[in-house]
């Protein structure tokens, strides 16, 4: 059993990581933004693990020295997961709301870990495929990306809309993490996990009115709000397993795990929902046109990641069906 710290503990991905860590018998401390959110999370943790989980309140990850006081109370942590970052496309001041918190938050947690955690072996940062390609390059099927690729968008091109600013926030945050390792030579090393769009059920209870941005895409289909979205997909349960692998395995050291299992379009999701839940009588959209939607997307090769991890990733169909079933169950 080891003690592990995780930032953004209330998040969709973080809760899955926490669940796995608890199941593996680890002691987990998670940062949350308020006591109310911490208590709500604690109440969702299954009773048998209650003694293994604690929360710490860190209201704003980008505030100066945001994590210093907290990590001084947890000098004995062995691993740290940095998942917290604004993950929304609903912003007005894109630079202030997305880029600055992502970058300053990453710097803050690395600085605090370096100052106060002498036994820390590794940080696993939840980066994104947005650190691998820009939102423009992602939709250019003449381009090709793998674990070595970096989003090369220009800063000034990222400020005009929330999607571009989000992509910029992730590439700059991940670069600042690798730069910290290279220049400051801390006692800990680093692994980055780079997921494409993450889908699947919530780890604990599901509140269908308060879903994270990707789960809300499926929730919106159930509310007949249909908008074509395309990209790569990965099941959240594979993401959590990849974080645990990144923590536990020596061979993960210094790697970027590019977590993607093919393409999705919201039409594909709608087709799966209509096949599995015909009783919902949802609109059909343009049945079967999903493959055409995704034909514009850049080609990717994450075979190095797949080979390293060694398991088969979950399908889009399973992620969508499990998400919908959980939302329906939560309404009963
Ligand atoms: P999420 O559910 O929105 O979780 C984000 C977490 O970060 C929440 O705990 C949130 O706290 C916290 N947070 C955000 N801004 C903060 C701030 N300024 N100060 C303190 N805490 C802050 O999203 P998620 O899907 O789990 O994403 C987790 C990580 O995975 C993010 O780094 C995201 O960029 C990355 N990622 C996600 C996807 C995806 O498809 N979901 C894909 C690739 C990468 P509150 O809950 O209190 O707001």
Coordinates of C-alpha atoms and ligand atoms in Angstrom, one line a residue:
X1 CA 0.0 0.0 0.0
X2 CA 1.3 3.5 -0.9
X3 CA 0.1 7.0 -0.4
X4 CA -1.0 8.8 -3.5
X5 CA -2.1 12.4 -4.2
X6 CA -4.5 13.3 -7.0
X7 CA -5.4 16.8 -8.1
X8 CA -9.0 17.5 -9.4
X9 CA -10.4 14.6 -7.4
X10 CA -14.0 15.5 -8.3
X11 CA -13.3 15.1 -12.0
X12 CA -14.8 12.4 -14.3
X13 CA -11.4 10.8 -15.0
X14 CA -10.0 11.3 -11.5
X15 CA -12.9 9.5 -9.8
X16 CA -12.2 6.4 -12.0
X17 CA -8.5 6.6 -11.0
X18 CA -9.4 7.0 -7.3
X19 CA -11.7 4.0 -7.6
X20 CA -9.0 1.8 -9.0
X21 CA -6.4 3.1 -6.5
X22 CA -8.8 2.2 -3.6
X23 CA -9.5 -1.2 -5.0
X24 CA -5.7 -1.8 -5.2
X25 CA -5.5 -0.9 -1.5
X26 CA -3.7 2.4 -1.8
X27 CA -4.2 5.4 0.5
X28 CA -5.5 8.4 -1.5
X29 CA -5.5 12.1 -0.9
X30 CA -7.4 14.2 -3.4
X31 CA -7.6 17.9 -3.9
X32 CA -11.0 19.4 -4.4
X33 CA -12.2 23.1 -4.8
X34 CA -14.4 23.3 -1.7
X35 CA -15.4 21.5 1.4
X36 CA -18.9 21.0 0.0
X37 CA -17.4 19.2 -3.1
X38 CA -15.1 17.2 -0.9
X39 CA -17.9 16.0 1.3
X40 CA -20.1 15.1 -1.7
X41 CA -17.2 13.1 -3.1
X42 CA -16.6 11.4 0.2
X43 CA -20.2 10.4 0.4
X44 CA -20.0 8.7 -3.0
X45 CA -16.9 6.6 -2.1
X46 CA -18.0 3.0 -1.2
X47 CA -18.2 2.5 2.6
X48 CA -15.5 -0.2 2.7
X49 CA -12.9 2.3 1.3
X50 CA -13.9 5.4 3.3
X51 CA -10.9 5.2 5.6
X52 CA -8.5 5.1 2.6
X53 CA -9.6 8.4 1.1
X54 CA -9.1 12.0 2.3
X55 CA -9.7 15.3 0.6
X56 CA -7.8 18.6 0.8
X57 CA -9.4 21.9 -0.3
X58 CA -7.4 23.8 -3.0
X59 CA -9.8 26.3 -4.3
X60 CA -7.9 27.5 -7.4
X61 CA -5.0 25.5 -8.9
X62 CA -3.5 28.6 -10.5
X63 CA -3.2 30.7 -7.4
X64 CA 0.4 31.4 -6.4
X65 CA 1.8 28.5 -4.4
X66 CA -1.7 26.8 -4.6
X67 CA -0.5 23.4 -3.4
X68 CA 2.3 24.4 -1.0
X69 CA 0.3 24.2 2.3
X70 CA -1.4 21.0 1.2
X71 CA 1.7 19.1 0.2
X72 CA 3.5 20.1 3.3
X73 CA 0.9 18.0 5.1
X74 CA 1.5 15.1 2.8
X75 CA 5.3 14.9 2.5
X76 CA 5.2 11.1 2.5
X77 CA 3.4 10.7 -0.9
X78 CA 5.0 8.2 -3.3
X79 CA 3.0 9.0 -6.4
X80 CA 1.1 12.0 -7.7
X81 CA -1.6 12.2 -10.4
X82 CA -2.1 15.7 -11.8
X83 CA -5.6 15.6 -13.5
X84 CA -7.0 19.0 -12.6
X85 CA -7.3 21.4 -15.5
X86 CA -10.2 23.3 -16.9
X87 CA -12.0 20.9 -19.3
X88 CA -14.8 23.0 -20.8
X89 CA -15.5 24.7 -24.1
X90 CA -17.9 27.1 -22.4
X91 CA -15.6 30.1 -21.7
X92 CA -15.7 33.8 -22.4
X93 CA -12.1 34.9 -21.5
X94 CA -10.4 31.9 -23.1
X95 CA -6.8 32.6 -22.1
X96 CA -7.7 33.5 -18.5
X97 CA -10.2 30.6 -18.0
X98 CA -8.3 27.8 -19.9
X99 CA -4.7 28.5 -20.7
X100 CA -3.5 30.3 -17.6
X101 CA -5.0 27.9 -15.0
X102 CA -3.7 24.8 -16.9
X103 CA -0.2 26.1 -17.2
X104 CA 0.1 27.8 -13.8
X105 CA -1.6 24.9 -12.1
X106 CA 0.9 22.5 -13.6
X107 CA 3.8 24.7 -12.5
X108 CA 2.3 25.0 -9.0
X109 CA 1.9 21.3 -8.4
X110 CA 5.4 20.5 -9.7
X111 CA 7.0 23.2 -7.6
X112 CA 5.2 22.1 -4.5
X113 CA 6.0 18.4 -5.1
X114 CA 9.7 19.4 -5.7
X115 CA 9.9 21.4 -2.5
X116 CA 8.0 19.2 0.0
X117 CA 7.8 15.6 -1.2
X118 CA 11.2 13.9 -1.0
X119 CA 9.9 10.4 -1.4
X120 CA 7.8 11.2 -4.5
X121 CA 8.8 8.6 -7.2
X122 CA 6.6 9.8 -10.1
X123 CA 4.1 12.3 -11.3
X124 CA 1.5 11.1 -13.9
X125 CA 0.0 14.0 -15.7
X126 CA -3.3 13.7 -17.5
X127 CA -2.5 15.5 -20.7
X128 CA -4.5 15.1 -23.9
X129 CA -4.4 14.3 -27.6
X130 CA -4.7 18.1 -27.8
X131 CA -1.0 18.2 -26.9
X132 CA -0.3 15.9 -29.9
X133 CA -2.2 17.9 -32.6
X134 CA -4.0 21.2 -33.0
X135 CA -7.8 21.3 -33.5
X136 CA -7.1 22.3 -37.1
X137 CA -4.6 19.6 -37.9
X138 CA -6.8 17.0 -36.2
X139 CA -9.3 17.5 -39.1
X140 CA -6.7 17.1 -41.9
X141 CA -6.7 13.6 -43.2
X142 CA -3.4 14.1 -45.0
X143 CA -1.6 14.4 -41.6
X144 CA -0.3 11.7 -39.4
X145 CA 0.3 11.7 -35.6
X146 CA 1.8 9.4 -33.0
X147 CA 3.4 9.5 -29.5
X148 CA 6.2 11.7 -30.7
X149 CA 4.0 14.4 -32.2
X150 CA 3.4 17.8 -30.7
X151 CA 0.6 20.3 -31.3
X152 CA 2.5 23.1 -33.1
X153 CA -0.3 25.8 -33.1
X154 CA 0.8 29.4 -32.5
X155 CA -0.2 31.1 -29.2
X156 CA -1.9 34.0 -30.9
X157 CA -4.0 31.6 -33.0
X158 CA -5.3 30.0 -29.8
X159 CA -6.9 33.0 -28.2
X160 CA -10.0 33.6 -30.3
X161 CA -12.2 30.6 -29.3
X162 CA -12.5 28.1 -26.5
X163 CA -11.7 25.0 -28.5
X164 CA -8.3 26.4 -29.7
X165 CA -7.5 27.8 -26.3
X166 CA -8.3 24.4 -24.7
X167 CA -5.9 22.7 -27.1
X168 CA -3.2 25.3 -26.3
X169 CA -3.8 24.9 -22.6
X170 CA -3.0 21.2 -22.8
X171 CA 0.1 21.4 -25.0
X172 CA 1.6 24.2 -22.9
X173 CA 0.8 22.4 -19.6
X174 CA 2.4 19.1 -20.8
X175 CA 5.4 20.9 -22.2
X176 CA 5.9 22.8 -18.9
X177 CA 5.8 19.4 -17.1
X178 CA 8.6 17.9 -19.3
X179 CA 10.6 21.2 -19.1
X180 CA 10.4 21.0 -15.3
X181 CA 11.8 17.5 -15.3
X182 CA 14.6 18.5 -17.7
X183 CA 15.7 21.7 -16.1
X184 CA 15.0 21.2 -12.4
X185 CA 16.0 17.5 -12.2
X186 CA 13.6 16.6 -9.3
X187 CA 13.7 13.3 -7.4
X188 CA 10.6 12.2 -9.3
X189 CA 10.1 11.3 -12.9
X190 CA 7.1 11.8 -15.2
X191 CA 4.7 9.9 -17.4
X192 CA 2.0 11.7 -19.6
X193 CA -1.3 10.1 -20.4
X194 CA -2.7 11.6 -23.6
X195 CA -6.3 10.6 -24.1
X196 CA -8.6 11.5 -27.0
X197 CA -12.3 12.2 -26.1
X198 CA -13.0 10.1 -23.1
X199 CA -16.4 8.3 -22.8
X200 CA -18.0 5.8 -20.4
X201 CA -20.1 5.7 -17.2
X202 CA -19.3 7.7 -14.0
X203 CA -17.1 5.8 -11.5
X204 CA -19.6 6.3 -8.7
X205 CA -23.0 7.9 -8.7
X206 CA -24.2 9.6 -11.8
X207 CA -26.0 13.0 -11.7
X208 CA -27.3 13.4 -15.3
X209 CA -27.8 17.1 -14.8
X210 CA -24.2 17.7 -13.9
X211 CA -22.1 15.7 -16.4
X212 CA -18.6 16.6 -17.4
X213 CA -18.2 17.9 -20.9
X214 CA -17.7 14.6 -22.8
X215 CA -20.4 12.7 -20.9
X216 CA -22.8 15.6 -21.5
X217 CA -22.4 15.0 -25.3
X218 CA -24.1 11.6 -24.7
X219 CA -26.5 13.1 -22.2
X220 CA -27.5 15.7 -24.8
X221 CA -28.3 13.0 -27.4
X222 CA -30.8 11.7 -24.8
X223 CA -32.4 15.1 -24.6
X224 CA -32.6 15.1 -28.5
X225 CA -29.9 17.8 -28.7
X226 CA -28.0 16.6 -31.7
X227 CA -24.9 18.3 -33.0
X228 CA -22.2 16.5 -35.1
X229 CA -19.0 16.1 -33.2
X230 CA -16.1 14.0 -34.3
X231 CA -12.7 12.9 -32.9
X232 CA -10.8 10.0 -31.4
X233 CA -12.4 8.2 -28.5
X234 CA -11.3 6.0 -25.6
X235 CA -13.1 4.4 -22.7
X236 CA -12.7 6.1 -19.3
X237 CA -12.0 2.7 -17.7
X238 CA -9.0 2.2 -20.0
X239 CA -7.8 5.7 -19.1
X240 CA -7.9 4.9 -15.4
X241 CA -6.1 1.6 -16.0
X242 CA -3.4 3.4 -18.0
X243 CA -2.9 5.9 -15.2
X244 CA -2.3 2.9 -12.8
X245 CA 0.0 1.3 -15.3
X246 CA 1.9 4.6 -15.6
X247 CA 2.3 4.8 -11.8
X248 CA 3.3 1.2 -11.2
X249 CA 5.6 0.2 -14.1
X250 CA 9.2 1.1 -14.6
X251 CA 8.9 0.8 -18.4
X252 CA 6.4 3.6 -18.4
X253 CA 9.0 6.1 -17.2
X254 CA 9.4 9.1 -19.5
X255 CA 6.7 7.9 -21.9
X256 CA 3.7 9.6 -23.4
X257 CA 0.7 7.1 -23.5
X258 CA -1.4 8.1 -26.5
X259 CA -4.8 6.7 -25.5
X260 CA -7.1 6.4 -28.5
X261 CA -9.1 3.5 -29.9
X262 CA -10.4 4.8 -33.2
X263 CA -12.8 7.6 -34.3
X264 CA -16.3 8.5 -33.1
X265 CA -19.0 10.8 -34.5
X266 CA -22.1 11.7 -32.6
X267 CA -24.1 9.9 -35.4
X268 CA -22.3 6.7 -34.5
X269 CA -23.3 7.2 -30.9
X270 CA -26.9 7.9 -31.9
X271 CA -27.0 4.8 -34.0
X272 CA -25.8 2.7 -31.0
X273 CA -28.3 4.3 -28.7
X274 CA -31.2 3.6 -31.1
X275 CA -30.1 0.0 -31.6
X276 CA -29.8 -0.7 -27.9
X277 CA -32.6 1.6 -26.5
X278 CA -35.3 1.7 -29.2
X279 CA -37.9 2.4 -26.4
X280 CA -36.4 5.9 -26.1
X281 CA -37.7 6.8 -29.6
X282 CA -34.9 9.3 -30.2
X283 CA -34.5 11.0 -33.6
X284 CA -32.5 8.9 -36.0
X285 CA -30.3 11.5 -37.6
X286 CA -28.5 10.3 -40.7
X287 CA -28.2 6.6 -39.9
X288 CA -24.9 5.0 -40.9
X289 CA -23.2 8.2 -41.9
X290 CA -20.7 8.2 -39.0
X291 CA -17.9 6.7 -41.1
X292 CA -18.2 9.5 -43.6
X293 CA -18.2 12.1 -40.8
X294 CA -14.9 10.9 -39.5
X295 CA -13.2 10.5 -42.9
X296 CA -11.8 14.0 -42.6
X297 CA -9.8 13.2 -39.4
X298 CA -6.0 12.9 -39.3
X299 CA -4.5 9.4 -39.2
X300 CA -3.0 8.3 -35.9
X301 CA -0.8 5.5 -34.8
X302 CA -0.6 4.7 -31.1
X303 CA 0.7 1.1 -31.6
X304 CA 3.7 1.9 -29.3
X305 CA 1.2 2.7 -26.5
X306 CA -1.0 -0.3 -27.2
X307 CA 2.0 -2.6 -27.2
X308 CA 3.3 -1.3 -23.9
X309 CA -0.1 -1.5 -22.1
X310 CA -0.9 -4.9 -23.7
X311 CA -4.6 -5.0 -23.3
X312 CA -7.5 -4.5 -25.7
X313 CA -9.2 -1.1 -25.3
X314 CA -13.0 -0.9 -24.8
X315 CA -15.2 -0.2 -27.8
X316 CA -17.2 3.0 -28.5
X317 CA -20.4 0.9 -28.4
X318 CA -19.7 -0.4 -24.9
X319 CA -18.8 3.1 -23.6
X320 CA -21.9 4.6 -25.1
X321 CA -24.3 1.8 -24.0
X322 CA -22.9 1.8 -20.4
X323 CA -23.2 5.6 -20.2
X324 CA -26.8 5.6 -21.4
X325 CA -27.8 2.7 -19.1
X326 CA -26.3 4.5 -16.1
X327 CA -28.1 7.7 -16.9
X328 CA -31.4 5.9 -17.3
X329 CA -30.8 4.0 -14.0
X330 CA -30.1 7.2 -12.2
X331 CA -33.5 8.6 -13.2
X332 CA -35.3 5.6 -11.5
Ligands
LIG1 P1 -13.7 17.2 -15.3 O1 -14.6 16.2 -14.9 O2 -14.2 18.6 -15.7 O3 -12.5 17.3 -14.3 C1 -11.7 18.5 -14.2 C2 -11.2 18.6 -12.8 O4 -10.3 19.7 -12.7 C3 -12.3 18.8 -11.8 O5 -12.0 18.2 -10.5 C4 -12.3 20.4 -11.6 O6 -12.8 20.8 -10.4 C5 -10.8 20.6 -11.6 N1 -10.5 22.0 -12.0 C6 -10.7 22.5 -13.2 N2 -10.3 23.8 -13.2 C7 -9.8 24.1 -12.0 C8 -9.2 25.2 -11.4 N3 -9.0 26.3 -12.0 N4 -8.8 25.1 -10.1 C9 -8.9 23.9 -9.4 N5 -9.4 22.8 -10.0 C10 -9.9 22.8 -11.2 O7 -12.9 16.7 -16.6 P2 -12.2 15.3 -16.9 O8 -12.8 14.8 -18.2 O9 -12.2 14.4 -15.8 O10 -10.7 15.8 -17.2 C11 -9.6 15.5 -16.4 C12 -8.4 15.8 -17.1 O11 -8.3 15.0 -18.3 C13 -8.2 17.2 -17.6 O12 -6.8 17.6 -17.4 C14 -8.6 17.2 -19.1 O13 -7.9 18.2 -19.8 C15 -8.0 15.8 -19.4 N6 -8.7 15.2 -20.6 C16 -10.0 15.0 -20.6 C17 -10.6 14.4 -21.8 C18 -12.0 14.1 -21.8 O14 -12.5 13.7 -22.9 N7 -12.8 14.1 -20.8 C19 -9.8 14.1 -22.9 C20 -8.4 14.4 -22.8 C21 -7.9 14.9 -21.7 P3 -14.4 21.1 -10.3 O15 -15.1 19.8 -10.5 O16 -14.6 21.6 -8.9 O17 -14.7 22.1 -11.3

